Short mmCIF file of C-alpha atoms and ligand atoms in Angstrom, two decimals:
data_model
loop_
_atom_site.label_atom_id
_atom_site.label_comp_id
_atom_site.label_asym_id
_atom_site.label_seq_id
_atom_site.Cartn_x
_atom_site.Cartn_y
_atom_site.Cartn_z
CA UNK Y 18 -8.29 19.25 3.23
CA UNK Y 19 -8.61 16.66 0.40
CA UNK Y 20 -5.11 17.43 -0.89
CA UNK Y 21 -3.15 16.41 2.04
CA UNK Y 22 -4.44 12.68 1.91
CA UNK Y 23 -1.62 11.01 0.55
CA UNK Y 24 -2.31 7.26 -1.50
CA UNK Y 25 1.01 5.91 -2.87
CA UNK Y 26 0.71 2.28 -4.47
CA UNK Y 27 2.93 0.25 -7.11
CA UNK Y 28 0.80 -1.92 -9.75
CA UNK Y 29 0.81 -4.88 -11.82
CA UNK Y 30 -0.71 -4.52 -14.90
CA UNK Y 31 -1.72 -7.80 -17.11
CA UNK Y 32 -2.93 -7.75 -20.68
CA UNK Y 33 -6.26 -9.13 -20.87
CA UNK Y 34 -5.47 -11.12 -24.65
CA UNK Y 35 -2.14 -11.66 -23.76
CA UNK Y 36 -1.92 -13.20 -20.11
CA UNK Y 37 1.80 -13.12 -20.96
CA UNK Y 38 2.52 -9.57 -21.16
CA UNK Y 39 2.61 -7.54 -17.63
CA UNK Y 40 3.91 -4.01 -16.47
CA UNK Y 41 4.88 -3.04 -13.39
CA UNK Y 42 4.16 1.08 -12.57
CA UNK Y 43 3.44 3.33 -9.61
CA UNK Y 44 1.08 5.43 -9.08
CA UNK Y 45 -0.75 7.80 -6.32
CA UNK Y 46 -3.80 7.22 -8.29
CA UNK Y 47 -4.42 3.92 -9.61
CA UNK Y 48 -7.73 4.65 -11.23
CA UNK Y 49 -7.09 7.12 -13.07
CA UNK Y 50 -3.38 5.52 -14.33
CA UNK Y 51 -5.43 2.83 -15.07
CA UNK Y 52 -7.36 4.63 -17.61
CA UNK Y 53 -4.52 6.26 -18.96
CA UNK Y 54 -2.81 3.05 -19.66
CA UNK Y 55 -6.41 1.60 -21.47
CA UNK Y 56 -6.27 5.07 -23.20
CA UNK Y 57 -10.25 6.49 -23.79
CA UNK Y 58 -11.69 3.23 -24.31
CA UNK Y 59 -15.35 3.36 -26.38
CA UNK Y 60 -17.37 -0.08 -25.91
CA UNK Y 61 -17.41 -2.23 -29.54
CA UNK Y 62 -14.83 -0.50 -31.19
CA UNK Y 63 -11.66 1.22 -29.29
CA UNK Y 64 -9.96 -1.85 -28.84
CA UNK Y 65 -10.19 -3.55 -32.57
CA UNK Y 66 -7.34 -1.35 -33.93
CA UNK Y 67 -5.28 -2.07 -30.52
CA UNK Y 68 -6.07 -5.66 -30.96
CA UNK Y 69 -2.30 -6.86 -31.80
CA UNK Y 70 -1.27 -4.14 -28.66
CA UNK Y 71 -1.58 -5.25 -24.96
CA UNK Y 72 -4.90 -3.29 -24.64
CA UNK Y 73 -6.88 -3.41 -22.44
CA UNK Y 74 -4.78 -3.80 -19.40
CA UNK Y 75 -6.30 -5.63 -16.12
CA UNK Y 76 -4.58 -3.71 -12.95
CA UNK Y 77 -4.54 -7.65 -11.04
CA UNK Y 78 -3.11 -6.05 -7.65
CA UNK Y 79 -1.72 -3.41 -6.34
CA UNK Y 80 1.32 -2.68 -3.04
CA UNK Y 81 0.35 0.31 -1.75
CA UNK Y 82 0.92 2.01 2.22
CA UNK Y 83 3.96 3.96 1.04
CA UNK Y 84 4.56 6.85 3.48
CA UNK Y 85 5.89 8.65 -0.02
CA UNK Y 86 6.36 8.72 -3.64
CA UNK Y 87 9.80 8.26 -3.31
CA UNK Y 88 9.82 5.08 -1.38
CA UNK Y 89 6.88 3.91 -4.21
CA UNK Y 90 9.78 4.86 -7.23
CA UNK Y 91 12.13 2.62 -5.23
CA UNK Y 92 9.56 -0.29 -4.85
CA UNK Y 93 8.46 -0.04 -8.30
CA UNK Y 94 11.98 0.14 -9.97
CA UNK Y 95 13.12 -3.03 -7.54
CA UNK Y 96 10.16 -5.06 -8.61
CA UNK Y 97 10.69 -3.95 -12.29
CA UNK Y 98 14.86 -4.92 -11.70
CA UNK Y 99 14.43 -8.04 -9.63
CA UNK Y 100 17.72 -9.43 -10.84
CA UNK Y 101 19.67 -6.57 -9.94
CA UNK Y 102 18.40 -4.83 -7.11
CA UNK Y 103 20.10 -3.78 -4.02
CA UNK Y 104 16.83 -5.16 -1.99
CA UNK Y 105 17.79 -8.39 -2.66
CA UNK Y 106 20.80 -9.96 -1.59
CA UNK Y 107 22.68 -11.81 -4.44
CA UNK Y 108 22.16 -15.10 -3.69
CA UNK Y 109 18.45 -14.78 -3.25
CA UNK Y 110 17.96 -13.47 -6.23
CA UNK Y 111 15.67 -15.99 -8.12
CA UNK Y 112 16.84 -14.80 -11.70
CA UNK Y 113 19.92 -13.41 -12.76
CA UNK Y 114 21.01 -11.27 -16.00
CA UNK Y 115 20.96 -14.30 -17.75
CA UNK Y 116 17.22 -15.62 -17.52
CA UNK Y 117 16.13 -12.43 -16.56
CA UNK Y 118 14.01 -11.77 -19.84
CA UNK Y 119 11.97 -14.98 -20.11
CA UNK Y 120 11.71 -16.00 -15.96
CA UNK Y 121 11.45 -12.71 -15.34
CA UNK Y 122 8.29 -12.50 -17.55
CA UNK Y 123 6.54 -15.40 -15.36
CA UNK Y 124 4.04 -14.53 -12.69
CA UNK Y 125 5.05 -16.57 -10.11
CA UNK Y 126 8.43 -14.92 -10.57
CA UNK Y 127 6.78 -11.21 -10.06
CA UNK Y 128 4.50 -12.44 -6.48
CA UNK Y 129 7.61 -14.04 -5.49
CA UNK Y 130 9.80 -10.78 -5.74
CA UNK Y 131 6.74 -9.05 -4.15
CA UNK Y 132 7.32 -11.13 -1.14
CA UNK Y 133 11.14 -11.15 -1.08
CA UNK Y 134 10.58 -6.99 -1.07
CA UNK Y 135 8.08 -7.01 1.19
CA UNK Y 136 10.58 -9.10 4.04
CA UNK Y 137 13.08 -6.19 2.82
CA UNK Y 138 13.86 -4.10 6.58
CA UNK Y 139 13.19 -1.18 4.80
CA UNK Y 140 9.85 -1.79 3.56
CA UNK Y 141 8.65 -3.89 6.34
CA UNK Y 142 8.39 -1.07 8.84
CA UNK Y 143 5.66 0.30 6.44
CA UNK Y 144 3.19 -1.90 6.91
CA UNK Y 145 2.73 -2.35 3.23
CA UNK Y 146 -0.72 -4.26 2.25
CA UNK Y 147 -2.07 -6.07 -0.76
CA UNK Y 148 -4.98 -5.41 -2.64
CA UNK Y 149 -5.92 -8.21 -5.04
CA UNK Y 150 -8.49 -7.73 -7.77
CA UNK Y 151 -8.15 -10.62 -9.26
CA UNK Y 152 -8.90 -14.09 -7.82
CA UNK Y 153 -6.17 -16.13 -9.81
CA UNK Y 154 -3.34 -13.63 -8.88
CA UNK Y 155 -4.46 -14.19 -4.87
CA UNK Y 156 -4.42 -17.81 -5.82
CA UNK Y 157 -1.20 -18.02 -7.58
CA UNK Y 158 0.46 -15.39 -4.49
CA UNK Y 159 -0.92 -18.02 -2.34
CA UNK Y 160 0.42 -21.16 -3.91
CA UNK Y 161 4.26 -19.10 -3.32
CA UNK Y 162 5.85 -21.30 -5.87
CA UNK Y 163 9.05 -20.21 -5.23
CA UNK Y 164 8.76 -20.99 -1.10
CA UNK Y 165 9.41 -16.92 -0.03
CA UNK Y 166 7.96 -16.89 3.40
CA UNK Y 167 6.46 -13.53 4.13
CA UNK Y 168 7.32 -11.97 7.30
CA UNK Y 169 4.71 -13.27 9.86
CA UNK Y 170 3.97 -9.39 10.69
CA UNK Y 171 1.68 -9.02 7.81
CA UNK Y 172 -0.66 -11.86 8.87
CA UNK Y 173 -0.88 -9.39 12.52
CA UNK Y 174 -2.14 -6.64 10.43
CA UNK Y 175 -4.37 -8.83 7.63
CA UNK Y 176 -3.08 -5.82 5.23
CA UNK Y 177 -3.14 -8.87 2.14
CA UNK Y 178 -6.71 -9.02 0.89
CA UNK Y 179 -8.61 -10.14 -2.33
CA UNK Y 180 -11.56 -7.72 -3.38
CA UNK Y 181 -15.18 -8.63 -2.93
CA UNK Y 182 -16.83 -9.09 -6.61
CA UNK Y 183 -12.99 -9.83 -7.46
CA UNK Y 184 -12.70 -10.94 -11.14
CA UNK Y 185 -11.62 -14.23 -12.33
CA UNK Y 186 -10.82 -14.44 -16.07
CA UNK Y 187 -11.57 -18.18 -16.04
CA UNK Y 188 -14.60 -17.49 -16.50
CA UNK Y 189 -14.35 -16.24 -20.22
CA UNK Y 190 -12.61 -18.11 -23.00
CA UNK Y 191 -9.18 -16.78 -22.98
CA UNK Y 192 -9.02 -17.54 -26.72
CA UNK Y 193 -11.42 -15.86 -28.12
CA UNK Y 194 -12.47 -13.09 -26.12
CA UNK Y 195 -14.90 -10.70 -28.23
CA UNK Y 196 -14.89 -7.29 -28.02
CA UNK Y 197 -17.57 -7.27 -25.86
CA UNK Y 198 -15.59 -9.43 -23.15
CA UNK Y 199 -12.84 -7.35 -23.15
CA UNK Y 200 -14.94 -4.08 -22.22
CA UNK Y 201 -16.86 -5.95 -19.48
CA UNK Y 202 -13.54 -6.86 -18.32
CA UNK Y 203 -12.03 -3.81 -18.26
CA UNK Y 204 -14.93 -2.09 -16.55
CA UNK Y 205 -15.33 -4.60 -14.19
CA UNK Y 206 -11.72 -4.57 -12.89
CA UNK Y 207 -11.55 -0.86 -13.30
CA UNK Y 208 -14.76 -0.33 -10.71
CA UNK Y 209 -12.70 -2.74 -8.49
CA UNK Y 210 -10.07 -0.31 -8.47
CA UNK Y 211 -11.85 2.51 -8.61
CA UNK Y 212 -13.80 1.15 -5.31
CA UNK Y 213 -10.67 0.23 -3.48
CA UNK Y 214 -8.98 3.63 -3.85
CA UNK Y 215 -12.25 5.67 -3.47
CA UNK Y 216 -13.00 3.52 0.41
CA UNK Y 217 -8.92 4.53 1.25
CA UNK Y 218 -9.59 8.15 0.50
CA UNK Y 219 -12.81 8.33 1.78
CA UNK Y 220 -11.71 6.68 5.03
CA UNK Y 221 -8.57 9.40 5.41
CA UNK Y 222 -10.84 12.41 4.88
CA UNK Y 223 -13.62 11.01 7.54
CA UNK Y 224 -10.19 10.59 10.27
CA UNK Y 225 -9.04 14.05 9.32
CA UNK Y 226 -12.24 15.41 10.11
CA UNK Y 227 -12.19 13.72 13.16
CA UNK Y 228 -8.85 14.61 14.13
CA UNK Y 229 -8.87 18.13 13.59
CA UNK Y 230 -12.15 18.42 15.50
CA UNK Y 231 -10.38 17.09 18.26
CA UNK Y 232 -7.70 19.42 18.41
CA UNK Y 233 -10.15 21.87 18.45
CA UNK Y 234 -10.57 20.86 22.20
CA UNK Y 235 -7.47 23.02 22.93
CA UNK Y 236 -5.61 22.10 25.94
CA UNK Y 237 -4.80 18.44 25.88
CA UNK Y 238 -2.52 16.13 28.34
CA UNK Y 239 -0.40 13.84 27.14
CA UNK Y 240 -1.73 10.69 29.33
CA UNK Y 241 2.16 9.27 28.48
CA UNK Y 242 4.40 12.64 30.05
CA UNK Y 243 0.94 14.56 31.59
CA UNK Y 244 2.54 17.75 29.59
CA UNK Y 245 -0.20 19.96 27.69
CA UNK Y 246 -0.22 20.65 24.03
CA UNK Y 247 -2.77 22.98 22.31
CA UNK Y 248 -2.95 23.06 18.86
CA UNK Y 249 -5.06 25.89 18.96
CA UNK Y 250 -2.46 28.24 20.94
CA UNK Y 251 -0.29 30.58 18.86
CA UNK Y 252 3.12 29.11 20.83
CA UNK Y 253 4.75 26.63 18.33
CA UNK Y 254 6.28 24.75 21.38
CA UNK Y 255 2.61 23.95 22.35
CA UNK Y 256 2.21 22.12 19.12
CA UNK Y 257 4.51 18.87 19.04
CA UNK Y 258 3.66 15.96 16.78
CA UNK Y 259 0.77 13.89 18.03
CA UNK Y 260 -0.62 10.58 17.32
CA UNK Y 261 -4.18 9.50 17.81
CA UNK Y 262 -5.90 6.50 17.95
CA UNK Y 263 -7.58 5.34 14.69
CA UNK Y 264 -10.74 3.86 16.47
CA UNK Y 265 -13.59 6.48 15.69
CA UNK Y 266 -14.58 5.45 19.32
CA UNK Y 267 -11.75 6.14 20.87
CA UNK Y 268 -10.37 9.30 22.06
CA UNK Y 269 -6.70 8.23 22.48
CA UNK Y 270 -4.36 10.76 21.94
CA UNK Y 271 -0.62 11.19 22.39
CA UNK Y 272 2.82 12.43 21.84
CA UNK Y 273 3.91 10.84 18.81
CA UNK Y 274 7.36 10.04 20.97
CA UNK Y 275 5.87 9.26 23.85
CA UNK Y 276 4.08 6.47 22.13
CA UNK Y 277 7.05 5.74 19.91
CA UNK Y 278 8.59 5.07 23.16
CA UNK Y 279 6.49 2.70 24.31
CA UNK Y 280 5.76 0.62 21.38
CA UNK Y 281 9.00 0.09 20.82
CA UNK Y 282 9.64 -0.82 24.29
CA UNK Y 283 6.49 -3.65 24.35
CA UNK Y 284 8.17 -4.62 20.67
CA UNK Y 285 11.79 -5.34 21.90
CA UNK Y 286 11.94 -5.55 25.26
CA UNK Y 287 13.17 -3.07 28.03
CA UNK Y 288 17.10 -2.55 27.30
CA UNK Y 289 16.69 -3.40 23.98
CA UNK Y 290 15.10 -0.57 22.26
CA UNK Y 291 18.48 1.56 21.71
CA UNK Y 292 19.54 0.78 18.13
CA UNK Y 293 15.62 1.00 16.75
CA UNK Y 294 13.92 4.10 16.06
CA UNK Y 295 10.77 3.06 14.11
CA UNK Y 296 8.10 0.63 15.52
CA UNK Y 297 5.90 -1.51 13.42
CA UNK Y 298 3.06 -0.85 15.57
CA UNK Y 299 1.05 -1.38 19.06
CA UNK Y 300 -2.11 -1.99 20.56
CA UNK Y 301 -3.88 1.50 21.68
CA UNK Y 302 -3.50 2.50 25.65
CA UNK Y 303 -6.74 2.77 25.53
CA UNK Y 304 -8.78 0.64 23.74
CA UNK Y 305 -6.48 -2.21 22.72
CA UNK Y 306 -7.04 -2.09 18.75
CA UNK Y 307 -3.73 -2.45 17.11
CA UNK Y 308 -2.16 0.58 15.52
CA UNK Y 309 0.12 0.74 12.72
CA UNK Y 310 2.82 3.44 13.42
CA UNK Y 311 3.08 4.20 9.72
CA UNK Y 312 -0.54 5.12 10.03
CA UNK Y 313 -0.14 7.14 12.90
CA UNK Y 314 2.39 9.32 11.79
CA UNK Y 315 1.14 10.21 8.73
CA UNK Y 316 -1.89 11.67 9.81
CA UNK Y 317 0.49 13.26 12.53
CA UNK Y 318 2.26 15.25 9.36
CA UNK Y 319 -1.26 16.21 7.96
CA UNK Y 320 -2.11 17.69 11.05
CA UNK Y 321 1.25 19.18 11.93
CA UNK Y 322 0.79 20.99 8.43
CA UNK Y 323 -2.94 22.18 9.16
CA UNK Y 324 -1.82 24.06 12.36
CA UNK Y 325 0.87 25.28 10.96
CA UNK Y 326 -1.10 27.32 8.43
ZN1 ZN N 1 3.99 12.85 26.14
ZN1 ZN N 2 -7.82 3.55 20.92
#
């Protein structure tokens, strides 16, 4: 069942030597890229002939909740073309062609394109959160130089976080790091990663499990419509896409339209709901915790796959 979690994320890379020098990937497995971009690193010695390179690279935060890799390509190449993409309206744009190559470089530059991406429509309905590994990077997102105010909807779902343990590179002497800095570095911010992606994954499989056993239970109502589904039945009709609560103490489950239908309802407002087909999210029928539909209906596609089996 492991291969049907799904983990799509876009990073920002920073060299550890050369604060100045970033890259922007994506990645459905930001550990392991990670290593690949630090190559096979061996402690006192791998780095000395890379010294003049970028090596070792610090992964300072990651964007991740994309429903797919496609959506994580389109993220990454609009952070990576901040002057020129179609995300951003013209005259938003904070750099043009012109600056593009030294502006563009600057951090504050790169968090502030994160933000104007992030109040994109089409990214917004994701719930896209923010992992921070690194304390100065949360500080510097914080500070918002350049004045983008995020949507308010990300503060509802507290989806913009710094990592316990995060690192803070002021604590070394940034000009002359030895060899031995730079590999506790490295392996510091790597288990940060490593711990953050290992938690998401762990935390799908344990819902899956949970999910699955519940449809186990055969006949179910819809407390929305009262019509049965049974993903145990053989009919394909009985087996509509379902959402279910993400509580592990709470046994809500649905019709993934039914509930579609009512978020968006308590969202916009009787009357208004014709023109919008996705909702952001809603507070559980039945035990009030606020659910993020992108969430929802991804497990609802893992499970929809199982059964169909
Ligand atoms: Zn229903
Ligand atoms: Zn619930």
């Amino acid at each position: 069942m492991g291969a049907v979690t799904q983990f799509y994320c876009c990073y920002l890379l920073q060299s550890v030597e050369h604060r100045q020098s970033f890259y922007i990937g994506s990645s459905p497995n930001p550990p392991r890229r990670l290593r690949q971009h630090n190559g096979e690193l061996v402690r006192g010695g791998a780095y000395r002939t890379k010294r003049k390179g970028s090596r070792p690279w610090e992964m300072i935060m990651i964007v991740y909740g994309f429903p797919n890799k496609i959506v994580a390509l389109q993220f990454e190449h609009a952070w990576q073309h901040g002057y020129k993409t179609r995300f951003i309206k013209e005259n938003n744009r904070l750099i043009n062609k012109k600056n593009s190559g030294s502006a563009g470089r600057n951090i504050h530059y790169k968090l502030a394109l994160v933000r104007q991406l992030m109040n994109h429509t089409f990214f917004k309905f994701m719930n896209l959160g923010i992992q921070f590994f690194n304390s100065e990077t949360a500080a510097i997102f914080e500070q918002n130089k350049f004045k983008i105010e995020l949507d308010p909807c990300y503060k509802e779902f507290e989806k913009i976080q710094l990592s316990e343990n995060s690192l803070s590179l002021s604590d070394y002497n940034l000009k002359q790091l030895t060899i031995d800095d730079l590999s506790d570095i490295s392996d510091a911010n790597k288990d940060l990663v490593t711990t953050f992606y290992d938690a998401s994954i762990e935390l799908d499989k344990v819902r899956m499990e949970r999910y699955t056993e519940r449809m186990m239970d055969g006949s179910i109502r819809c407390p929305i419509c009262h019509d049965e589904f049974n993903y145990i039945s053989e009919d394909p009709d009985l087996k509509p896409f379902v959402v279910l609560c993400t509580n592990e103490d709470c046994n809500y489950i649905s019709h993934m339209s039914c509930l579609c239908r009512k978020f968006i309802k308590e969202e916009y407002g009787e009357g208004n709901e014709t023109n919008i087909l996705i909702p952001r999210g809603g507070k559980c029928p039945h035990c009030d915790i606020l659910l993020e539909w992108t969430i929802l209906t991804r497990y609802s596609l893992m499970l929809k796959e199982i059964s169909s089996k």
